[in-house]
XYZ file of N, CA, C and O in Angstrom:
572
model
N 103.109 74.661 57.936
C 104.231 73.773 57.587
C 105.532 73.011 58.236
O 105.664 74.468 58.436
N 104.993 71.602 58.495
C 106.122 71.617 59.538
C 107.867 71.353 58.606
O 107.425 71.217 57.634
N 108.221 71.970 59.621
C 109.834 71.669 58.771
C 110.517 71.878 60.039
O 110.574 72.205 60.856
N 112.006 70.785 59.960
C 113.073 70.150 60.754
C 114.057 71.362 60.832
O 115.338 70.914 61.458
N 114.570 72.187 59.539
C 115.688 72.983 59.210
C 115.491 73.921 60.816
O 114.542 74.763 61.155
N 116.842 74.485 61.412
C 117.297 75.235 61.988
C 117.996 76.004 61.472
O 119.182 75.649 61.375
N 117.800 77.339 62.050
C 118.393 78.512 61.796
C 118.881 78.847 63.396
O 118.337 79.537 63.569
N 120.641 79.322 62.984
C 120.784 79.833 64.191
C 121.137 81.552 63.610
O 121.964 81.388 62.664
N 120.788 82.443 64.649
C 120.944 83.684 64.126
C 121.497 84.984 65.161
O 121.456 84.303 66.478
N 122.458 85.201 64.605
C 123.662 86.363 65.871
C 122.371 87.637 65.861
O 121.369 87.549 65.692
N 123.008 88.098 66.859
C 122.009 89.385 67.137
C 122.496 90.959 67.242
O 122.074 91.250 66.326
N 123.809 91.237 67.724
C 124.223 92.345 67.566
C 124.601 92.236 65.797
O 125.645 91.833 65.509
N 124.304 93.643 64.800
C 124.999 93.592 64.052
C 123.996 92.569 62.706
O 124.524 92.819 61.343
N 123.314 91.612 63.735
C 122.471 90.948 62.605
C 121.015 91.381 62.506
O 120.274 91.349 62.051
N 120.513 91.068 64.079
C 118.848 91.492 64.233
C 118.769 92.631 64.414
O 118.022 93.630 64.203
N 119.857 93.489 65.100
C 120.052 94.543 65.471
C 121.126 95.148 65.088
O 122.014 94.813 64.648
N 121.224 96.991 64.875
C 122.306 97.311 64.397
C 123.091 97.041 65.704
O 122.649 97.288 66.976
N 124.853 97.226 65.464
C 125.549 96.918 66.618
C 126.054 97.842 67.301
O 126.320 98.845 67.038
N 125.593 97.681 68.481
C 125.624 98.915 70.005
C 126.205 98.293 70.853
O 125.680 98.429 72.376
N 126.336 97.096 70.917
C 127.276 95.923 72.158
C 128.106 96.987 72.972
O 128.633 97.667 72.914
N 127.447 96.755 74.110
C 126.266 96.224 75.291
C 124.983 96.850 75.257
O 124.262 96.063 75.969
N 124.710 97.620 74.627
C 123.270 98.381 74.774
C 122.653 97.051 73.135
O 123.156 96.838 72.489
N 121.128 98.128 73.144
C 120.591 97.352 72.204
C 120.422 98.133 70.572
O 120.156 98.887 71.444
N 120.802 98.094 70.215
C 120.793 98.892 68.939
C 119.333 98.619 67.977
O 118.330 98.035 68.715
N 119.195 99.151 66.787
C 118.068 99.537 66.359
C 117.531 98.392 65.537
O 118.942 98.024 65.331
N 116.591 97.780 65.178
C 116.228 96.573 64.754
C 116.527 96.868 63.328
O 116.481 98.235 62.781
N 117.356 95.915 62.632
C 118.018 95.896 61.547
C 116.442 95.794 60.430
O 115.445 95.419 60.890
N 116.500 96.557 59.152
C 115.360 96.646 58.209
C 115.006 94.923 58.151
O 115.352 94.601 57.727
N 113.656 95.030 58.210
C 112.833 93.616 57.757
C 113.431 92.267 59.076
O 113.290 91.361 58.725
N 114.598 92.582 59.477
C 114.702 91.869 60.476
C 113.486 90.773 60.937
O 113.257 89.787 61.086
N 112.955 91.450 62.091
C 111.724 90.481 62.970
C 110.717 90.004 61.829
O 110.025 89.233 62.010
N 110.134 91.174 61.005
C 109.192 90.504 59.988
C 109.790 89.336 59.231
O 109.231 88.140 59.061
N 111.082 89.316 59.031
C 111.913 88.267 58.525
C 111.709 86.715 59.172
O 111.378 85.701 58.648
N 112.316 87.363 60.217
C 112.364 86.210 61.700
C 110.977 85.407 61.608
O 110.486 84.485 61.964
N 109.873 86.371 61.816
C 108.711 86.155 62.079
C 108.246 85.006 61.051
O 107.505 83.960 61.175
N 108.363 84.927 59.246
C 107.874 84.694 58.182
C 108.456 83.102 58.441
O 108.087 82.277 58.172
N 109.720 83.285 58.375
C 110.853 81.993 58.867
C 109.529 80.836 59.607
O 109.789 79.947 59.683
N 109.330 81.687 61.277
C 108.717 80.925 62.015
C 107.850 80.602 61.429
O 107.400 79.508 62.132
N 106.861 81.259 60.856
C 105.474 81.033 60.225
C 105.710 79.602 59.343
O 104.770 78.658 59.267
N 106.596 79.774 58.932
C 107.022 78.397 57.912
C 107.652 76.962 58.241
O 107.501 76.473 57.827
N 108.244 77.386 59.712
C 108.326 76.410 60.306
C 109.576 75.741 60.846
O 109.958 75.013 61.209
N 110.129 76.920 60.472
C 111.920 77.133 60.593
C 111.877 76.816 62.437
O 111.426 78.029 62.801
N 112.860 76.250 62.748
C 113.154 76.964 64.125
C 114.465 77.824 64.485
O 115.660 77.662 63.844
N 114.539 78.558 65.397
C 115.344 79.845 65.409
C 115.888 79.819 66.608
O 115.754 79.694 67.417
N 117.116 79.870 66.455
C 118.520 79.322 67.272
C 119.344 81.012 67.825
O 119.496 81.552 66.932
N 118.931 81.800 68.471
C 119.727 82.847 68.845
C 121.100 82.538 69.215
O 121.386 81.757 70.022
N 122.066 82.809 68.401
C 123.420 82.043 68.711
C 124.129 83.793 68.525
O 124.699 84.390 68.236
N 124.615 83.964 70.031
C 125.516 85.298 70.223
C 126.516 85.260 71.770
O 126.291 84.359 71.874
N 127.486 85.806 70.777
C 128.562 86.590 72.198
C 128.036 86.955 73.328
O 128.270 86.816 74.270
N 126.608 87.407 73.902
C 125.891 87.897 75.240
C 125.963 87.089 75.661
O 125.711 85.548 75.356
N 126.080 86.881 77.032
C 125.351 86.484 78.149
C 125.293 86.800 79.662
O 125.089 88.186 79.368
N 124.698 86.413 80.086
C 124.128 86.801 81.744
C 123.045 88.106 81.490
O 122.306 87.838 80.454
N 123.229 89.057 81.907
C 122.247 90.414 81.592
C 121.882 90.660 80.361
O 121.034 90.969 79.949
N 123.249 90.808 79.833
C 122.790 91.069 78.182
C 122.152 90.467 77.110
O 121.255 90.642 76.506
N 122.661 89.067 77.622
C 121.585 87.901 76.790
C 120.287 87.986 77.194
O 119.098 87.953 76.479
N 119.967 88.270 78.473
C 118.539 88.297 78.953
C 117.725 89.617 78.325
O 116.565 89.453 77.619
N 118.531 90.543 78.256
C 117.898 92.300 77.486
C 117.690 91.464 75.928
O 116.658 92.030 75.380
N 118.517 90.709 75.331
C 118.688 90.572 73.927
C 117.198 89.695 73.849
O 116.611 89.886 72.703
N 117.235 88.598 74.610
C 116.048 87.610 74.469
C 114.636 88.593 74.436
O 113.585 88.159 73.878
N 114.739 89.153 76.144
C 113.683 89.845 75.613
C 112.965 90.766 74.716
O 111.932 91.390 74.310
N 113.679 91.403 74.380
C 113.887 92.638 73.068
C 113.366 91.672 71.950
O 112.519 92.096 71.356
N 113.875 90.813 71.778
C 113.204 89.877 70.479
C 111.730 89.511 71.227
O 110.709 89.432 70.197
N 111.333 89.032 72.185
C 110.397 88.196 72.884
C 109.361 89.735 72.515
O 107.900 89.504 71.685
N 109.500 90.572 72.912
C 108.750 92.211 72.462
C 108.731 92.499 71.373
O 107.322 93.230 70.850
N 109.581 91.902 70.272
C 109.209 92.146 68.474
C 108.442 90.497 68.140
O 108.564 90.654 66.828
N 108.233 89.727 69.233
C 107.584 88.508 68.364
C 108.383 88.268 67.999
O 107.708 86.926 67.555
N 109.140 87.533 68.557
C 110.355 86.123 68.467
C 110.519 85.988 69.475
O 110.847 86.064 70.449
N 109.876 84.003 69.850
C 110.831 83.603 70.714
C 111.182 82.188 70.149
O 111.252 81.627 68.736
N 113.018 82.357 70.457
C 113.485 80.953 70.141
C 112.972 80.192 70.412
O 112.745 79.157 71.136
N 113.796 78.801 69.384
C 113.684 77.557 69.952
C 114.765 77.231 71.251
O 114.395 76.238 71.647
N 115.677 77.786 70.519
C 116.964 77.738 71.859
C 117.721 79.037 71.712
O 117.386 79.664 71.116
N 118.627 79.324 72.620
C 119.502 80.233 73.031
C 120.613 79.876 73.242
O 121.196 79.368 74.570
N 121.896 79.868 72.389
C 123.300 79.460 72.781
C 123.115 78.249 72.818
O 123.988 77.982 73.874
N 122.300 77.426 72.868
C 122.727 75.880 72.543
C 121.754 75.705 71.426
O 121.187 76.125 70.837
N 122.377 74.295 70.997
C 121.068 73.563 70.056
C 119.879 73.322 70.205
O 119.115 73.215 69.295
N 119.001 72.844 71.437
C 118.027 72.602 71.256
C 117.698 73.094 73.022
O 119.165 73.547 74.376
N 116.927 73.442 73.565
C 116.288 74.591 74.523
C 116.515 72.876 75.784
O 116.330 71.776 75.571
N 117.805 73.334 76.823
C 117.526 72.631 77.477
C 119.041 71.825 77.759
O 119.602 70.837 78.588
N 120.329 72.148 76.577
C 120.905 71.334 76.133
C 121.954 71.554 77.629
O 122.014 72.696 77.827
N 122.671 70.472 77.825
C 123.353 70.506 78.782
C 124.805 70.366 78.496
O 125.201 69.631 77.796
N 125.667 71.462 78.265
C 127.089 71.733 77.897
C 127.822 71.216 78.343
O 128.400 71.261 79.802
N 128.255 70.149 77.819
C 129.931 69.415 78.465
C 131.595 69.337 77.333
O 131.149 68.490 76.948
N 131.842 70.448 78.219
C 133.408 70.508 77.024
C 134.255 69.353 76.947
O 134.481 69.245 76.405
N 134.075 68.206 78.003
C 134.834 67.110 77.934
C 134.380 66.216 77.262
O 135.171 65.285 76.509
N 132.804 66.167 76.606
C 132.658 65.287 76.012
C 131.687 65.581 74.494
O 130.880 64.927 73.963
N 131.719 67.002 73.799
C 130.607 68.169 73.471
C 131.878 68.766 72.692
O 132.708 69.368 73.127
N 131.634 68.934 71.396
C 131.693 69.932 70.563
C 130.849 71.383 70.622
O 129.959 71.027 70.790
N 131.555 72.796 70.897
C 130.695 73.645 71.018
C 129.820 73.336 69.696
O 128.967 74.829 70.044
N 130.514 73.412 68.565
C 129.532 74.072 67.491
C 128.155 73.680 67.261
O 127.856 72.358 68.057
N 127.501 74.805 67.159
C 125.949 74.416 67.536
C 125.432 73.672 66.247
O 126.053 73.318 64.781
N 124.633 72.969 66.609
C 123.751 72.014 65.749
C 122.712 73.040 64.960
O 122.067 73.271 65.304
N 123.073 73.372 63.313
C 121.916 74.421 62.746
C 122.339 74.264 61.846
O 123.457 73.311 61.075
N 121.352 74.324 60.574
C 121.433 74.051 58.998
C 121.797 75.309 58.672
O 122.712 75.042 57.525
N 121.462 76.506 59.054
C 122.280 77.736 58.660
C 122.524 78.818 59.596
O 121.842 78.736 60.829
N 123.379 79.299 59.192
C 123.739 80.668 60.139
C 123.842 81.849 59.529
O 124.286 82.525 58.591
N 123.530 82.625 60.110
C 122.742 84.107 59.746
C 123.768 84.654 60.533
O 123.616 85.286 61.981
N 124.667 85.826 60.257
C 125.757 86.266 60.916
C 125.900 87.553 60.334
O 126.277 87.363 59.050
N 126.387 89.024 60.958
C 126.461 89.554 60.410
C 128.283 89.859 59.737
O 128.989 90.570 58.844
N 129.035 88.724 60.252
C 130.605 88.387 60.251
C 130.348 87.209 59.145
O 131.869 86.669 59.221
N 129.378 86.992 58.361
C 129.968 86.478 57.149
C 130.793 86.226 56.039
O 130.803 87.553 55.980
N 131.370 85.390 55.652
C 132.043 85.624 54.578
C 131.644 86.524 53.296
O 130.280 85.856 52.786
N 131.457 87.740 53.288
C 130.986 88.085 52.192
C 130.147 89.485 53.106
O 129.339 90.670 52.064
N 129.926 89.246 53.906
C 129.385 90.337 55.022
C 127.990 89.626 55.116
O 127.282 88.936 54.682
N 127.027 90.940 55.404
C 125.476 90.822 56.082
C 124.911 91.422 54.817
O 124.772 92.729 54.453
N 124.548 90.511 53.574
C 123.570 90.885 52.505
C 121.914 91.517 52.933
O 121.746 91.890 51.650
N 121.456 91.447 54.279
C 120.405 92.119 54.676
C 119.324 91.006 54.099
O 119.130 89.663 53.782
N 118.180 91.538 55.010
C 117.032 90.488 55.088
C 116.218 89.447 54.444
O 115.914 88.489 54.526
N 116.404 90.952 53.104
C 115.081 90.637 52.079
C 116.172 89.406 51.270
O 115.458 87.916 51.156
N 117.526 89.727 51.298
C 118.202 88.275 50.287
C 118.407 87.266 51.208
O 118.031 86.069 50.543
N 118.607 87.435 52.281
C 118.739 86.140 53.592
C 117.572 85.242 52.984
O 117.601 84.159 52.746
N 116.259 85.831 53.106
C 115.037 85.195 52.681
C 114.989 84.413 51.373
O 114.888 83.113 51.778
N 115.384 85.186 50.698
C 115.290 84.597 49.177
C 116.582 83.574 48.950
O 116.153 82.471 48.744
N 117.347 83.586 49.685
C 118.933 82.665 50.346
C 118.114 81.184 50.398
O 118.727 80.144 50.003
N 117.246 81.505 51.664
C 116.759 80.063 52.177
C 115.970 79.535 51.310
O 115.741 78.441 51.211
N 115.110 80.587 51.050
C 113.893 79.809 50.151
C 113.967 79.179 48.531
O 113.928 78.069 48.037
N 115.163 79.645 48.198
C 115.604 79.379 46.852
C 116.840 78.307 46.972
O 117.556 78.208 45.861
N 117.309 78.321 48.211
C 118.207 77.212 48.559
C 119.878 77.369 47.248
O 120.369 77.329 46.929
N 119.967 79.100 47.543
C 121.261 79.841 46.838
C 122.507 79.133 47.437
O 122.546 79.177 48.294
N 123.250 78.611 46.601
C 124.264 78.719 46.648
C 125.448 79.724 46.407
O 125.058 80.357 45.470
N 126.310 79.709 46.881
C 127.742 80.544 46.467
C 128.622 80.347 46.003
O 129.240 78.782 45.990
N 129.498 81.432 45.552
C 130.328 80.794 44.880
C 131.370 82.228 44.636
O 131.107 83.542 44.839
N 132.889 81.797 44.792
C 133.883 82.945 44.463
C 134.180 83.472 43.114
O 134.502 82.770 42.259
N 134.467 84.836 42.494
C 134.028 85.348 40.817
C 135.545 86.399 41.931
O 134.923 87.555 42.155
N 136.591 85.895 40.891
C 137.649 87.456 41.523
C 137.706 87.205 42.928
O 138.171 86.645 43.540
N 137.457 88.861 43.623
C 137.781 88.045 44.701
C 136.296 88.661 45.416
O 136.480 89.159 46.520
N 135.191 88.094 44.828
C 134.191 88.724 45.045
C 133.193 86.998 46.134
O 133.753 85.837 45.226
N 132.811 87.103 46.856
C 131.544 86.045 47.109
C 130.260 86.137 46.399
O 129.258 87.125 46.876
N 129.821 85.490 45.651
C 128.753 85.858 45.255
C 127.532 85.116 45.226
O 127.459 83.722 44.994
N 126.348 85.490 45.498
C 125.537 84.233 45.032
C 124.986 83.873 43.733
O 124.785 84.751 42.948
N 124.882 82.489 43.951
C 124.560 82.217 42.117
C 123.374 83.246 41.695
O 123.000 83.315 40.363
N 122.343 83.569 42.218
C 120.911 84.320 41.766
C 121.815 85.686 41.216
O 120.925 86.257 40.404
N 122.796 86.140 42.058
C 123.189 87.576 41.353
C 124.595 87.803 39.906
O 124.641 88.136 39.882
N 124.836 86.115 39.704
C 125.891 86.117 38.720
C 125.241 86.564 37.496
O 123.917 86.121 37.156
N 126.188 87.193 36.469
C 125.879 87.068 35.245
C 125.562 86.000 34.412
O 126.659 85.145 34.178
N 124.234 86.217 33.476
C 124.181 85.091 33.151
C 124.842 84.706 31.841
O 124.898 85.901 31.094
N 126.069 84.092 31.470
C 126.871 84.004 29.999
C 126.000 83.297 28.671
O 125.552 82.815 29.134
N 126.337 84.116 27.897
C 125.783 83.523 26.717
C 126.190 82.550 26.122
O 127.544 82.454 26.312
N 125.345 81.189 25.732
C 126.152 80.053 25.470
C 126.084 80.392 23.892
O 125.807 80.548 23.060
N 127.682 79.381 23.550
C 127.708 79.998 22.146
C 128.025 78.741 22.003
O 128.552 77.572 22.185
N 127.349 78.191 20.783
C 127.746 76.563 20.043
C 126.420 76.751 19.083
O 126.149 77.986 18.249
N 126.838 75.756 18.267
C 125.915 75.538 16.897
C 124.817 75.499 17.134
O 123.933 76.142 15.994
N 124.175 75.471 17.950
C 122.612 74.630 18.606
C 122.093 76.343 19.825
O 120.686 75.442 19.934
N 122.817 76.656 20.228
C 122.264 77.713 20.995
C 122.366 79.275 20.253
O 123.706 79.375 20.341
């Protein structure tokens, strides 16, 4: 299945437990979910604070776990960033990061969010995906 959607994924705290500059243990279902998304045609971008040697180690760790990225810290492979003429904002459809508003929901929930195109809303002091909202009973004459 071809898919043009790009997903930017953080490394520390998202793919692996945060142990920067070391590499933490893989998060439960992280690599399984990423492999499945790739098999469904999503293009994965590694979007991380890491650079130099620590970035190379993260990319190699992912490669050993079956993930080859479409791009690393850029919108596409080979992108040359010119701060005088470009924004540093990455061109991606979704961003997966442990520092998301509402925190990191886990890889199972992330897969469901992407597949079901789940949107979020604020209810009180919580950020909730619509899939987890309590269904209110309709009140009226005919229902």
